[in-house]
XYZ file of C-alpha atoms in Angstrom:
703
model
C 0.000 0.000 0.000
C 1.418 3.384 -0.938
C 1.918 6.279 1.445
C -0.651 8.269 -0.534
C -3.228 5.550 0.048
C -2.436 5.538 3.745
C -2.785 9.327 3.938
C -6.063 9.212 1.984
C -7.496 6.600 4.327
C -6.463 8.646 7.345
C -7.757 11.917 5.877
C -11.186 10.512 4.950
C -11.339 8.903 8.384
C -10.716 12.269 10.071
C -13.293 14.031 7.848
C -15.873 11.334 8.504
C -15.252 11.452 12.258
C -15.573 15.251 12.217
C -18.875 15.013 10.343
C -20.191 12.389 12.756
C -19.105 14.498 15.736
C -21.053 17.465 14.300
C -24.118 15.218 13.958
C -23.748 14.017 17.552
C -23.193 17.593 18.729
C -26.414 18.718 17.028
C -28.306 15.864 18.664
C -26.961 16.594 22.144
C -27.628 20.330 21.888
C -31.267 19.651 20.892
C -31.963 16.994 23.498
C -34.787 19.087 25.017
C -36.084 20.639 21.795
C -39.751 19.632 21.285
C -40.298 17.725 18.052
C -36.601 17.421 17.286
C -35.677 14.213 15.427
C -32.168 12.954 15.965
C -29.803 12.849 13.016
C -27.950 9.799 11.778
C -24.844 9.984 9.638
C -24.665 7.010 7.303
C -21.089 6.089 6.325
C -19.654 3.658 3.813
C -16.228 2.374 2.747
C -14.422 3.814 -0.256
C -12.844 1.289 -2.584
C -10.729 1.484 -5.711
C -10.392 -1.666 -7.790
C -11.546 -3.709 -4.822
C -9.021 -2.158 -2.455
C -10.195 -0.059 0.487
C -9.232 3.584 0.139
C -11.061 5.179 3.060
C -14.504 6.007 4.374
C -17.137 8.682 3.784
C -20.513 9.882 5.103
C -22.886 9.108 2.284
C -25.777 11.100 3.759
C -27.159 12.571 6.925
C -30.725 11.572 7.562
C -33.343 11.853 10.279
C -34.039 8.820 12.468
C -37.650 8.601 11.353
C -39.884 5.555 11.222
C -42.646 5.904 8.662
C -44.953 3.523 10.508
C -44.621 5.369 13.820
C -44.976 8.674 11.969
C -48.176 7.510 10.238
C -49.617 6.257 13.526
C -48.836 9.571 15.233
C -50.277 11.648 12.383
C -53.482 9.597 12.267
C -53.894 9.714 16.043
C -53.282 13.464 16.083
C -55.843 14.007 13.350
C -58.516 12.040 15.214
C -57.667 13.773 18.496
C -58.213 17.162 16.827
C -61.510 16.009 15.352
C -62.883 14.711 18.634
C -61.450 17.640 20.569
C -63.326 20.340 18.659
C -66.519 18.276 18.676
C -66.403 17.958 22.448
C -65.408 21.577 22.954
C -68.386 22.931 21.029
C -70.910 20.289 22.115
C -70.002 20.888 25.750
C -70.799 24.538 25.071
C -74.220 23.506 23.734
C -74.910 21.310 26.760
C -74.062 24.178 29.101
C -76.830 26.258 27.477
C -79.479 23.896 28.897
C -77.994 23.918 32.393
C -77.608 21.091 34.874
C -80.493 18.658 34.208
C -80.816 18.013 37.935
C -80.697 21.686 38.901
C -83.704 23.803 39.791
C -82.699 26.561 37.365
C -82.101 24.410 34.290
C -84.117 24.831 31.129
C -85.932 21.549 31.700
C -86.839 22.545 35.267
C -88.430 25.705 33.845
C -90.799 23.543 31.777
C -92.033 21.787 34.909
C -92.399 25.119 36.711
C -94.770 26.399 34.006
C -97.288 23.619 34.580
C -96.893 23.877 38.373
C -97.717 27.576 38.165
C -100.980 26.847 36.328
C -101.874 24.312 39.008
C -101.558 27.140 41.551
C -103.860 29.284 39.413
C -106.465 26.517 39.544
C -106.442 26.693 43.340
C -107.230 30.418 43.307
C -108.245 31.477 39.831
C -109.146 35.062 40.815
C -105.681 35.759 42.179
C -103.972 38.220 39.853
C -100.488 37.521 41.326
C -100.839 33.775 40.657
C -101.943 34.449 37.119
C -99.081 36.883 36.650
C -96.617 34.323 37.992
C -97.868 31.658 35.578
C -97.679 34.038 32.635
C -94.215 35.176 33.672
C -92.990 31.584 33.724
C -94.475 30.912 30.277
C -92.769 33.946 28.762
C -89.507 33.177 30.579
C -89.540 29.651 29.171
C -89.948 30.834 25.585
C -87.380 33.596 26.091
C -84.953 30.946 27.316
C -85.660 28.705 24.321
C -84.996 31.698 22.047
C -81.700 32.331 23.829
C -80.623 28.696 23.603
C -81.647 28.467 19.959
C -79.683 31.603 19.058
C -76.632 30.380 20.993
C -76.725 27.034 19.193
C -76.651 28.942 15.926
C -73.829 31.070 17.333
C -71.878 27.868 18.000
C -72.480 26.840 14.392
C -71.351 30.266 13.197
C -68.226 29.947 15.332
C -67.541 26.525 13.833
C -68.031 27.935 10.340
C -65.561 30.729 11.021
C -63.034 28.255 12.379
C -63.441 26.137 9.238
C -62.427 29.122 7.116
C -59.458 29.810 9.403
C -58.436 26.145 9.185
C -58.649 26.241 5.385
C -56.464 29.347 5.259
C -53.969 27.746 7.653
C -53.892 24.570 5.560
C -53.113 26.613 2.425
C -50.202 28.274 4.186
C -48.862 24.958 5.454
C -49.056 23.344 2.010
C -47.137 26.211 0.437
C -44.392 25.958 3.062
C -44.212 22.161 2.782
C -43.809 22.361 -0.984
C -41.166 25.086 -0.668
C -39.213 22.810 1.643
C -39.655 19.972 -0.869
C -37.743 22.085 -3.385
C -35.018 22.861 -0.862
C -34.680 19.213 0.197
C -34.536 18.026 -3.415
C -31.816 20.575 -4.181
C -29.759 19.392 -1.210
C -30.284 15.761 -2.172
C -28.916 16.324 -5.672
C -25.613 17.684 -4.333
C -25.521 15.210 -1.442
C -25.939 18.040 1.033
C -27.382 18.028 4.532
C -31.171 18.452 4.216
C -32.014 17.395 7.777
C -32.811 20.939 8.906
C -35.373 21.365 6.131
C -36.717 17.863 6.746
C -37.200 18.603 10.457
C -39.044 21.825 9.665
C -41.134 19.992 7.086
C -42.056 17.238 9.560
C -43.295 19.855 12.020
C -45.442 21.452 9.308
C -46.872 18.069 8.308
C -47.776 17.431 11.940
C -49.691 20.732 12.028
C -51.432 19.859 8.757
C -52.488 16.457 10.129
C -54.336 18.225 12.939
C -56.500 19.909 10.305
C -57.153 16.840 8.145
C -56.033 13.241 7.887
C -53.006 12.866 5.585
C -50.814 10.109 4.162
C -47.122 10.874 3.727
C -44.723 9.057 1.353
C -41.101 9.830 0.549
C -39.935 10.895 -2.916
C -36.874 9.454 -4.617
C -35.665 12.975 -5.429
C -36.027 14.052 -1.798
C -38.940 15.488 0.139
C -42.418 14.005 0.501
C -45.716 13.560 -1.275
C -48.813 14.242 0.823
C -52.306 13.006 0.089
C -55.554 13.023 2.012
C -56.801 9.786 3.484
C -58.824 9.213 0.306
C -55.886 9.918 -2.009
C -56.313 13.549 -3.098
C -52.856 15.009 -3.796
C -52.010 17.926 -1.518
C -48.253 18.376 -2.025
C -45.307 16.725 -3.740
C -45.690 17.923 -7.309
C -46.724 21.455 -6.551
C -49.257 22.208 -3.835
C -53.045 22.009 -3.673
C -55.285 24.991 -2.950
C -58.290 24.851 -0.632
C -61.230 27.222 -1.110
C -64.023 28.111 1.289
C -66.239 31.146 1.758
C -67.935 31.282 5.143
C -71.654 31.916 5.339
C -71.579 35.073 7.483
C -74.508 35.339 9.891
C -75.809 31.834 10.582
C -79.378 30.798 11.378
C -81.173 27.465 11.409
C -81.915 27.653 7.668
C -78.429 28.672 6.489
C -77.004 26.672 3.587
C -73.226 26.500 3.807
C -70.813 26.655 0.915
C -68.764 23.703 -0.272
C -65.114 23.267 0.759
C -63.119 22.702 -2.424
C -59.606 21.388 -2.962
C -57.817 21.943 -6.264
C -54.991 19.465 -6.807
C -51.637 20.554 -8.248
C -52.776 19.005 -11.537
C -55.795 21.290 -11.481
C -58.593 18.870 -10.581
C -61.162 20.493 -8.291
C -62.908 18.186 -5.823
C -65.039 18.438 -2.662
C -62.652 18.205 0.292
C -65.170 16.515 2.591
C -65.334 13.480 0.317
C -61.629 12.850 0.886
C -61.117 13.353 4.644
C -62.364 11.350 7.608
C -60.761 13.102 10.569
C -59.011 16.287 11.609
C -60.221 19.621 12.935
C -62.028 20.544 9.712
C -64.006 17.286 9.765
C -64.918 17.739 13.437
C -66.069 21.320 12.892
C -68.210 20.296 9.890
C -69.807 17.467 11.892
C -70.648 19.819 14.751
C -71.924 22.526 12.412
C -73.968 20.263 10.140
C -74.970 17.361 12.400
C -74.686 17.674 16.188
C -75.744 21.310 16.602
C -78.649 21.143 14.086
C -79.925 17.985 15.786
C -79.985 19.727 19.164
C -81.725 22.765 17.650
C -84.293 20.625 15.839
C -85.192 18.651 18.963
C -85.450 21.840 21.004
C -87.810 23.301 18.398
C -89.939 20.143 18.353
C -90.232 20.282 22.138
C -91.165 23.965 22.236
C -93.648 23.563 19.376
C -95.492 20.967 21.450
C -95.274 23.019 24.645
C -96.943 25.858 22.756
C -99.436 23.547 21.043
C -100.536 21.798 24.245
C -100.909 25.082 26.112
C -102.943 26.386 23.183
C -105.024 23.208 23.135
C -106.002 23.751 26.759
C -106.475 27.506 26.371
C -108.743 27.083 23.335
C -110.956 24.760 25.404
C -111.367 27.577 27.960
C -112.565 31.130 28.039
C -111.878 34.181 30.114
C -114.525 35.880 32.252
C -115.824 38.112 30.777
C -115.431 36.498 27.367
C -113.229 38.367 24.859
C -114.991 40.543 22.322
C -112.723 39.392 19.479
C -111.180 36.016 18.755
C -108.416 36.252 16.146
C -106.874 33.032 14.906
C -103.416 32.266 13.592
C -102.352 31.864 9.992
C -103.301 28.271 9.110
C -101.376 28.357 5.831
C -104.425 27.376 3.760
C -107.574 28.697 2.238
C -110.674 28.537 4.451
C -112.216 25.898 2.208
C -109.164 23.669 2.550
C -108.920 24.236 6.305
C -112.579 23.324 6.921
C -112.389 20.109 4.905
C -111.779 17.039 7.012
C -113.377 18.073 10.305
C -115.572 15.703 12.307
C -117.588 16.166 15.497
C -119.409 19.177 16.918
C -118.351 22.595 18.174
C -120.335 25.561 19.499
C -119.659 29.239 18.962
C -121.593 31.490 21.336
C -122.107 35.188 21.876
C -122.453 36.111 25.564
C -123.170 39.385 27.341
C -121.101 40.890 30.151
C -122.921 38.705 32.663
C -122.006 35.563 30.745
C -125.539 34.865 29.514
C -125.617 33.262 26.062
C -127.226 35.648 23.543
C -126.840 33.521 20.430
C -125.319 30.165 19.609
C -124.091 28.419 16.459
C -123.817 24.652 16.739
C -121.548 23.432 13.948
C -121.818 19.719 13.163
C -119.221 18.115 10.873
C -120.163 14.717 9.532
C -119.069 12.667 6.521
C -117.622 15.601 4.617
C -120.701 17.786 5.173
C -121.558 20.386 7.807
C -124.595 22.072 9.308
C -124.838 25.235 11.386
C -127.877 25.138 13.688
C -129.301 22.577 11.288
C -128.710 24.708 8.195
C -126.600 22.962 5.568
C -123.323 24.693 4.706
C -120.276 24.012 2.585
C -116.718 25.235 3.061
C -117.466 27.878 0.429
C -120.647 29.121 2.204
C -119.395 28.613 5.761
C -118.904 32.280 6.592
C -122.231 33.466 5.187
C -124.211 30.742 6.953
C -122.313 31.241 10.234
C -122.919 35.001 10.197
C -126.612 34.408 9.549
C -126.912 31.833 12.364
C -124.873 33.822 14.918
C -126.518 37.215 15.448
C -124.388 39.707 17.320
C -121.082 38.514 15.848
C -119.276 38.658 12.525
C -116.887 36.013 11.212
C -114.299 36.768 8.521
C -111.288 35.103 6.938
C -108.278 36.929 5.487
C -104.684 35.904 4.698
C -105.148 32.526 6.292
C -106.605 33.919 9.540
C -110.141 33.295 10.843
C -111.604 36.092 12.984
C -114.850 36.230 14.979
C -115.865 39.595 16.443
C -118.869 40.335 18.675
C -120.684 43.635 19.038
C -120.333 46.136 21.845
C -120.711 44.731 25.397
C -120.620 41.225 24.000
C -118.061 38.426 24.019
C -117.327 35.269 22.042
C -116.843 31.886 23.689
C -116.290 28.519 21.986
C -116.746 25.018 23.395
C -116.713 21.590 21.793
C -119.485 19.089 22.371
C -118.451 16.877 25.301
C -119.688 13.659 23.687
C -118.471 14.340 20.144
C -115.823 17.081 20.086
C -114.749 18.578 16.785
C -111.524 17.193 15.409
C -109.140 17.553 12.508
C -105.595 16.217 12.664
C -106.020 15.831 16.429
C -107.183 19.407 17.067
C -110.558 20.889 17.841
C -112.109 23.682 15.757
C -110.915 26.582 17.914
C -107.506 24.986 18.432
C -106.991 24.236 14.726
C -107.656 27.852 13.762
C -105.908 29.207 16.883
C -108.859 31.382 17.832
C -107.944 31.584 21.507
C -104.257 30.717 21.568
C -102.196 31.564 24.627
C -98.883 31.316 22.766
C -98.340 32.975 19.405
C -95.681 32.415 16.794
C -94.423 34.338 13.799
C -94.317 31.268 11.535
C -96.176 27.964 11.070
C -95.219 25.552 13.833
C -97.595 22.627 13.247
C -97.185 20.501 10.141
C -99.896 17.897 10.685
C -102.416 19.885 8.649
C -104.811 17.080 7.840
C -104.560 17.655 4.080
C -105.590 14.994 1.586
C -104.524 14.309 -1.985
C -107.553 16.252 -3.227
C -106.811 19.349 -1.113
C -105.752 22.490 -3.007
C -102.131 23.413 -2.322
C -102.591 27.109 -3.083
C -99.229 27.762 -4.764
C -98.799 29.443 -8.139
C -97.647 27.334 -11.067
C -94.072 28.045 -12.106
C -92.816 29.079 -8.674
C -89.724 27.122 -7.653
C -88.119 25.616 -4.588
C -84.475 24.515 -4.738
C -83.384 21.471 -2.747
C -79.829 20.548 -1.854
C -78.754 16.938 -1.372
C -75.627 16.116 0.588
C -73.875 12.808 1.051
C -72.817 11.014 4.211
C -69.549 12.970 4.319
C -71.393 16.303 4.170
C -70.279 17.135 0.629
C -72.862 18.442 -1.831
C -74.276 15.889 -4.265
C -76.753 17.974 -6.265
C -78.920 21.099 -6.188
C -82.355 20.578 -7.763
C -84.931 23.255 -8.551
C -88.503 21.931 -8.650
C -91.320 23.979 -10.186
C -94.898 24.115 -8.898
C -97.068 22.210 -11.419
C -100.087 23.497 -13.270
C -102.343 21.123 -11.317
C -103.688 22.700 -8.148
C -104.094 19.726 -5.813
C -101.732 18.240 -3.267
C -101.605 15.087 -5.417
C -100.347 17.174 -8.360
C -97.726 18.749 -6.110
C -96.485 15.358 -4.888
C -96.254 14.087 -8.463
C -94.094 17.060 -9.449
C -91.873 16.725 -6.386
C -91.295 13.009 -6.931
C -90.684 13.172 -10.674
C -87.326 11.426 -11.389
C -86.549 13.775 -14.271
C -87.575 17.186 -12.914
C -88.055 16.457 -9.224
C -86.253 14.659 -6.418
C -87.247 11.148 -7.512
C -83.629 10.127 -8.062
C -82.821 10.605 -4.396
C -86.043 9.674 -2.592
C -89.747 10.381 -2.333
C -92.127 12.797 -0.633
C -95.269 11.384 0.972
C -97.698 12.161 3.779
C -97.047 10.072 6.868
C -99.662 8.713 9.266
C -99.888 12.112 10.986
C -100.583 13.986 7.775
C -97.043 15.437 7.726
C -95.221 15.766 4.413
C -91.984 13.809 4.866
C -89.065 12.951 2.604
C -87.636 9.430 2.605
C -84.282 8.969 0.898
C -83.188 5.898 -1.006
C -80.427 3.530 0.087
C -78.904 2.414 3.363
C -77.242 5.814 3.771
C -79.709 8.123 2.026
C -78.788 11.589 0.882
C -79.701 14.387 3.268
C -82.226 16.925 1.980
C -82.201 20.628 2.812
C -83.830 23.672 1.241
C -81.443 26.026 -0.529
C -84.010 28.541 -1.793
C -87.807 28.797 -1.708
C -89.593 31.223 -4.033
C -93.114 29.943 -3.427
C -95.961 31.835 -1.788
C -99.198 30.170 -0.723
C -102.455 31.962 -1.466
C -104.072 33.327 0.649
C -101.810 32.732 3.665
C -98.587 34.134 2.194
C -96.353 31.386 3.645
C -93.843 29.433 1.582
C -94.123 25.728 0.813
C -91.125 25.059 3.062
C -92.808 26.830 5.992
C -96.220 25.317 5.359
C -95.046 21.703 5.244
C -91.925 21.999 7.395
C -89.611 20.680 4.668
C -86.031 20.252 5.832
C -84.523 20.288 9.298
C -83.611 23.972 9.051
C -87.125 25.405 8.912
C -88.253 23.057 11.683
C -85.372 24.092 13.920
C -86.127 27.771 13.324
C -89.434 27.433 15.208
C -87.694 27.495 18.606
C -87.108 31.246 18.599
C -90.516 32.318 17.274
C -92.843 31.712 20.259
C -94.138 34.334 22.686
C -96.999 34.927 25.091
C -100.031 36.674 23.620
C -99.479 40.366 24.265
C -103.015 41.270 25.420
C -102.963 38.480 28.013
C -99.456 39.419 29.101
C -100.546 43.007 29.744
C -103.825 41.963 31.426
C -103.576 38.633 33.320
C -107.339 38.503 33.925
C -107.738 37.759 30.221
C -106.117 34.374 30.823
C -108.737 31.763 29.906
C -109.184 29.485 32.924
C -113.006 29.157 32.939
C -115.137 26.796 30.858
C -118.342 27.593 28.996
C -121.401 25.829 30.414
C -123.451 24.874 27.368
C -126.149 23.415 29.647
C -126.885 26.720 31.409
C -130.583 27.517 31.654
C -131.915 30.308 29.445
C -131.136 33.643 31.118
C -128.592 32.060 33.454
C -124.886 32.814 33.189
C -122.860 30.229 31.280
C -119.644 31.646 32.732
C -118.738 31.803 36.400
C -116.212 34.155 37.969
C -113.769 32.073 39.966
C -114.141 29.036 37.707
C -110.648 27.546 37.590
C -111.374 24.246 35.858
C -109.561 25.411 32.746
C -106.405 26.109 34.757
C -106.211 22.425 35.577
C -106.273 21.658 31.839
C -103.296 23.990 31.428
C -101.531 22.339 34.370
C -102.127 18.874 32.903
C -100.904 19.859 29.433
C -97.414 18.646 30.258
C -98.647 15.120 30.940
C -100.942 14.800 27.943
C -99.684 12.409 25.237
C -98.863 14.138 21.975
C -97.422 12.941 18.691
C -93.866 14.176 18.321
C -92.333 14.122 14.864
C -88.948 12.579 14.106
C -86.356 15.221 14.854
C -82.620 15.366 15.387
C -82.065 11.631 15.371
C -85.093 10.953 17.596
C -87.843 8.801 16.128
C -90.522 10.775 17.972
C -93.809 9.046 18.670
C -96.585 9.401 21.233
C -95.048 11.016 24.309
C -95.922 13.598 26.919
C -94.064 16.905 26.986
C -92.480 15.990 30.314
C -91.291 12.646 28.951
C -89.903 14.183 25.771
C -88.112 16.897 27.769
C -86.616 14.227 30.003
C -85.419 12.221 27.006
C -83.967 15.344 25.370
C -82.146 16.182 28.593
C -80.689 12.683 28.707
C -79.788 12.800 25.023
C -77.959 16.132 25.329
C -76.082 14.973 28.409
C -75.360 11.557 26.929
C -73.953 12.980 23.707
C -71.792 15.423 25.636
C -70.450 12.556 27.752
C -69.776 10.424 24.683
C -68.004 13.362 23.029
C -65.906 13.869 26.167
C -64.965 10.193 26.357
C -64.089 10.064 22.672
C -61.948 13.159 22.986
C -60.175 11.719 26.029
C -59.595 8.373 24.297
C -58.327 9.998 21.119
C -56.014 12.279 23.096
C -54.662 9.334 25.091
C -54.031 7.377 21.890
C -52.263 10.364 20.371
C -50.113 10.753 23.490
C -49.132 7.092 23.350
C -48.351 7.213 19.623
C -46.325 10.399 20.079
C -44.465 8.895 23.045
C -43.472 5.831 21.039
C -42.404 7.966 18.117
C -40.390 10.216 20.402
C -38.782 7.211 22.097
C -37.540 6.013 18.729
C -36.772 9.342 17.053
C -35.695 11.369 20.070
C -32.203 11.901 21.457
C -30.794 9.429 23.987
C -27.933 11.139 25.821
C -26.245 7.909 26.829
C -26.267 6.652 23.271
C -25.006 9.959 21.922
C -22.149 10.101 24.471
C -21.061 6.596 23.448
C -21.083 7.696 19.812
C -19.162 10.844 20.660
C -16.470 8.790 22.399
C -16.355 6.392 19.459
C -15.910 9.137 16.883
C -13.369 10.970 19.010
C -11.313 7.807 19.174
C -11.755 7.286 15.435
C -10.535 10.837 14.861
C -7.522 10.235 17.097
C -6.765 6.954 15.321
C -6.859 8.685 11.926
C -4.626 11.444 13.262
C -2.109 8.900 14.555
C -2.205 7.131 11.184
C -1.246 10.397 9.507
C 1.507 10.877 12.049
C 2.781 7.334 11.393
C 2.710 7.926 7.634
C 4.669 11.140 8.098
C 7.248 9.404 10.225
C 7.527 6.633 7.627
C 7.962 9.283 4.916
C 10.687 11.011 6.908
C 12.446 7.675 7.474
C 12.344 6.879 3.779
C 13.762 10.305 2.922
C 16.519 9.737 5.431
C 17.497 6.498 3.784
C 18.119 8.151 0.446
């Protein structure tokens, strides 16, 4: 072996040892740096024609394990998803208060019915009446507050989605910039570990926003795809697009989140991710929060309806001069069709003596008023003729009965055969003596039949949106009102496969007379209303409002209820007496101090009612108290499940991160051993150079 070969071996040995010592030094100095991945210098022998000529560091790499990295990224993504879901759902649960506390929302419901029981014990007590009315208004004010705060949570989630999208765009740009830097260093066999460490930290942040899959590139750097394979970085970087909705209410339709791949293909992001903060925020915004809002609205709609049922069966003393109904969303002819049983409309004087009486008998699709035959078209004229001293009118969907001066109007159903349509008596159906008012339709069991006129103008449109299981938009469909004027014609147009929603499901009236959509498949598409340009004549309500189409319009009911203003300002107008149809001629049919009607109001919470499917609940025949109890348990149960899932996901992430850190982190003992080894290797190479020099000097001396 020549002296030059010996010197070359020694020199490369010293250079390699120096490089390895720098690597070890970097590792030791970053022993407490969070997220730091230790470096490894890979070295190999140099040979020339099969003869060893030294050693070199072929590359400096990070001590990463792709399996541990993938496990940590996946666990971190799921932890972020469950974390935001729990954070926001816990906020929703807090709105309802402690279910076992006396000041919770559900306790307020019980207090309303207890207050009416107190009124029944002393019906002439103005303070007791005022207390009952105060509790009713407080309950609906609280439901309005909770409903608005649920929407505020959704708005917050929507804003955070936009922030997450913007953050993801920034991370992808930085990751791709580092890809270029790493590739450049790889070409010249440079040290790219600093860029790789920075890139790994960025990828970890990205994985908290969405689930990602990371693979190495042969030219250096990484390729990143979503869990479903959409390319995010590696050959350029993808761009995410999202425009937040602004002010959010129950009927808000949110924009799609788009991802444009480096190759230019634009796809819905939600179809390609299964976890991460964005997924958790979308689930809370589009699933958990709307379900809570929809169930709250269903509960409050029945609280209002049952209070109104009882109040319409009663009357105040003296009887009110005017009874003004609510907008029934139909023509009078349509609203009157389908009634059975008997009701009585009376005009009484200030002493409660009946002055005139109209007995309305519905039977087999016909009706008589005091024995005089009438039809839905002639109802008003016959009623006005048979009820002297009062005038009935119908305008914009509202029935109104007004008595003359010093007279009042009182209504009572026949005890043996009460009037009924869709489970409501005549006065209740038209809302003639409602205690609770609302600014929009709240009852969707209208009792319509296929032959009923729908009242909408041909050519008007309603646009439906269908979304898939992931939350991504499938299709927007605009359906036009048909030329035919019956409900059957409307259903045919809605269910048409070519121009309607027939490709996704079908509309039909359920057993309660409620128009419901049933999607096709084991995981049917979700229907919502994007835009409604219909107006029903004469009521002025839209088709969405009239039939309660979509979860959004149903959830919006929760913030529309309030106590009737005239009763709120004058508690003695609260109807707690009952009309005595058997009173002798000239005798009062109303008694001051009659509190029998108050007991009906007190019992309203225990009366079985038909709740519609809402927010994941199947509904069914339940009392208000039972439904409130189940809702309380459901809210608390979901919050607990969300908490447990978040805790489990966080624990899994901690374990995955700990294992990754144990493998990739710096071990001081190991690094000190390596430092000693490379120091000795450096010294050995130095001594080899010294020996070669001495040999060279000896050879020169021999000449």
